[in-house]
Coordinates of C-alpha atoms in Angstrom, one line a residue:
X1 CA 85.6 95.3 114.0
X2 CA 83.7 97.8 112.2
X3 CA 81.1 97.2 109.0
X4 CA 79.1 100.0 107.2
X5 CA 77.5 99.1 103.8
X6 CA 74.7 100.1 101.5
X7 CA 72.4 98.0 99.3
X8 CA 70.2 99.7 96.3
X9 CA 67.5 97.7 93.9
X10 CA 65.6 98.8 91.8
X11 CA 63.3 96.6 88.9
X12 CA 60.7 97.5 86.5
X13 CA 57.4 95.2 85.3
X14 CA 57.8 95.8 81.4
X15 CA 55.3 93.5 80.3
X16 CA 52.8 91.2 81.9
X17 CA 55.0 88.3 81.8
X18 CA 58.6 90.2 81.9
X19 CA 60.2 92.3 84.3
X20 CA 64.5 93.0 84.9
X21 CA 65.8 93.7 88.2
X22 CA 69.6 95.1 89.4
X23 CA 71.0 95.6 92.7
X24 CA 74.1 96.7 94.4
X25 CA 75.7 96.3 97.4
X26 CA 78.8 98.0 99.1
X27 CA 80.6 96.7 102.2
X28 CA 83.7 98.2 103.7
X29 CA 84.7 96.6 106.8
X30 CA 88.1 97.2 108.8
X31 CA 89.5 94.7 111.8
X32 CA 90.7 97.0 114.8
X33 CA 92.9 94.3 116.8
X34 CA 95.5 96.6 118.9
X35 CA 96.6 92.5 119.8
X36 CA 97.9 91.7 116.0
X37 CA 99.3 94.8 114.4
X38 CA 99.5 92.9 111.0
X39 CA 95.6 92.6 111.1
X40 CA 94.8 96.0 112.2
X41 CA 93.0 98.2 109.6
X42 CA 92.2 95.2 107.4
X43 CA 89.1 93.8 105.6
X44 CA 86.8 91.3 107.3
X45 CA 87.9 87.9 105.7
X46 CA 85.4 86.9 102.6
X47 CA 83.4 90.3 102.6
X48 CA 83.5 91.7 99.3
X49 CA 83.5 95.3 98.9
X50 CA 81.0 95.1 96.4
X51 CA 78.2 92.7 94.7
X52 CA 76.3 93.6 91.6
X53 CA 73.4 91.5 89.7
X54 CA 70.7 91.9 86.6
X55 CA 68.7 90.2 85.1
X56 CA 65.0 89.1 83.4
X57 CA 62.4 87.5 84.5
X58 CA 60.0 85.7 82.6
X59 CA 56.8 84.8 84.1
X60 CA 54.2 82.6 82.0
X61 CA 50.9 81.9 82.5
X62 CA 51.2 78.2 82.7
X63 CA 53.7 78.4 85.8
X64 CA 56.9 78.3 84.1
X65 CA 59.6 81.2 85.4
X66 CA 63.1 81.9 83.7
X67 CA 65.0 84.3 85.2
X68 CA 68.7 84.9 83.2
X69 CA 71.2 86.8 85.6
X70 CA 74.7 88.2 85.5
X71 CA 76.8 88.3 89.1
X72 CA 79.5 90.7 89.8
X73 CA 82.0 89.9 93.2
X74 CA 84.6 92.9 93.4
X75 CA 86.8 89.6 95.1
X76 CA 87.6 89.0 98.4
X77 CA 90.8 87.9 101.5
X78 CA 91.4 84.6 102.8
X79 CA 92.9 86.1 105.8
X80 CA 92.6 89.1 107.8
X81 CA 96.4 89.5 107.7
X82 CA 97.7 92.0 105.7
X83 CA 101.3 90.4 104.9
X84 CA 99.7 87.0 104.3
X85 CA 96.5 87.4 102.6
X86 CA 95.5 86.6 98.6
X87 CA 92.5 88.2 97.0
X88 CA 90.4 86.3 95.1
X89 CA 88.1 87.4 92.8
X90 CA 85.0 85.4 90.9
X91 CA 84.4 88.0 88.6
X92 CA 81.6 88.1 86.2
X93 CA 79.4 85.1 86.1
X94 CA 76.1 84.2 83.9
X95 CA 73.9 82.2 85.9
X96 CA 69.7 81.3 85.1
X97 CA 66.7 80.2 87.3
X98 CA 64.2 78.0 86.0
X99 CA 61.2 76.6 87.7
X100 CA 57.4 75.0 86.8
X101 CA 54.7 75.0 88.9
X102 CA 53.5 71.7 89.1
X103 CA 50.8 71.8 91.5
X104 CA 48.7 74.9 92.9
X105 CA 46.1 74.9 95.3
X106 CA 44.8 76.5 98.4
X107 CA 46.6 73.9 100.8
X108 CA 50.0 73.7 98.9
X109 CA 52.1 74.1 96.3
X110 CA 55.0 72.4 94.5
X111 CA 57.4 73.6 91.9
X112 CA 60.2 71.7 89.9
X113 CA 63.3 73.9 89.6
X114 CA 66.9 74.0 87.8
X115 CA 69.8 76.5 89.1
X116 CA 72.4 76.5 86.5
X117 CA 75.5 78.4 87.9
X118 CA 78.3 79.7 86.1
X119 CA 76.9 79.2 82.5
X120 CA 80.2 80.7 81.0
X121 CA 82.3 78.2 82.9
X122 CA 84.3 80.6 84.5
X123 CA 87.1 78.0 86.2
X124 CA 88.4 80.8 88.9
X125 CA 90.9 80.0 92.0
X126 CA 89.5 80.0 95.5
X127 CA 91.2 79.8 99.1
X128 CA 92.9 77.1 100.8
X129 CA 94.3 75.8 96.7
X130 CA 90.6 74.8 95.6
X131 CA 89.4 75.4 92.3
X132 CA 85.8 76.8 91.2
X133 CA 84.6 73.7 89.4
X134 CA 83.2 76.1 87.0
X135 CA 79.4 75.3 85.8
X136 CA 77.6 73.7 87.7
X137 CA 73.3 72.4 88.0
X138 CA 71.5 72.3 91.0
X139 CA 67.8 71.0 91.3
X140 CA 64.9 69.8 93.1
X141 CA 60.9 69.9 94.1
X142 CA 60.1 72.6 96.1
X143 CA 56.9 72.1 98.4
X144 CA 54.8 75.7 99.9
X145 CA 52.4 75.3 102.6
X146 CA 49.5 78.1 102.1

């Protein structure tokens, strides 16, 4: 099995509080299996070929962060056999980042966040007959030793 890829950033600080990133990354696998003929030559099971994101960030003073972000999957197989594989592809999704610092010191921190995934409720099929449940919220404390 071989894998060759590339992955590029690149951001920019616009203001003091704002700044927008974008990355890329390419993947191109192939399975060499001289024991299955059917899988020879194919992609590595759930490697996309590609995987793009941008977004803001917004940074305030009083520890709040809100970071709005797009996420592009080219799609990827369930299977690494060529007659009996199914691509499946996520698309474009809108996702955003929030967190507030709650507590900073020299010892520790701790920070409330929110990840709210697939704002656009984007309801897309996924292997073995499961379903993208489409948006979805995530959250918790987050605690930094110094």
């Amino acid at each position: 099995t071989s894998s060759l890829g590339v992955e590029v950033e690149i951001s920019q600080q616009m203001k003091e509080f704002l700044n927008w990133f974008a990355n890329f990354t390419y993947m191109d696998t192939h399975i060499q299996n001289d024991i299955y003929e059917d899988q020879e030559g194919s992609n590595v099971p759930f490697s996309p070929e590609f995987v793009a994101n941008a977004g803001l960030n917004f940074s305030f003073d009083f520890g709040l962060n809100f970071s709005p972000y797009l996420n592009y999957n080219s799609g990827y197989y369930d299977s690494p056999s060529i007659s009996g594989r199914t691509l499946f592809t996520p698309g474009l999704l809108m996702n955003v980042y929030i967190s507030q610092a709650l507590i900073k010191n020299e010892t520790f921190n701790i920070e409330l966040f929110g990840k709210f995934y697939n704002i656009t409720n984007n309801k897309y099929e996924m292997p073995w007959q499961f379903q993208n449940t489409g948006f979805s919220v995530t959250g918790g404390l987050t605690l930094t030793f110094n």
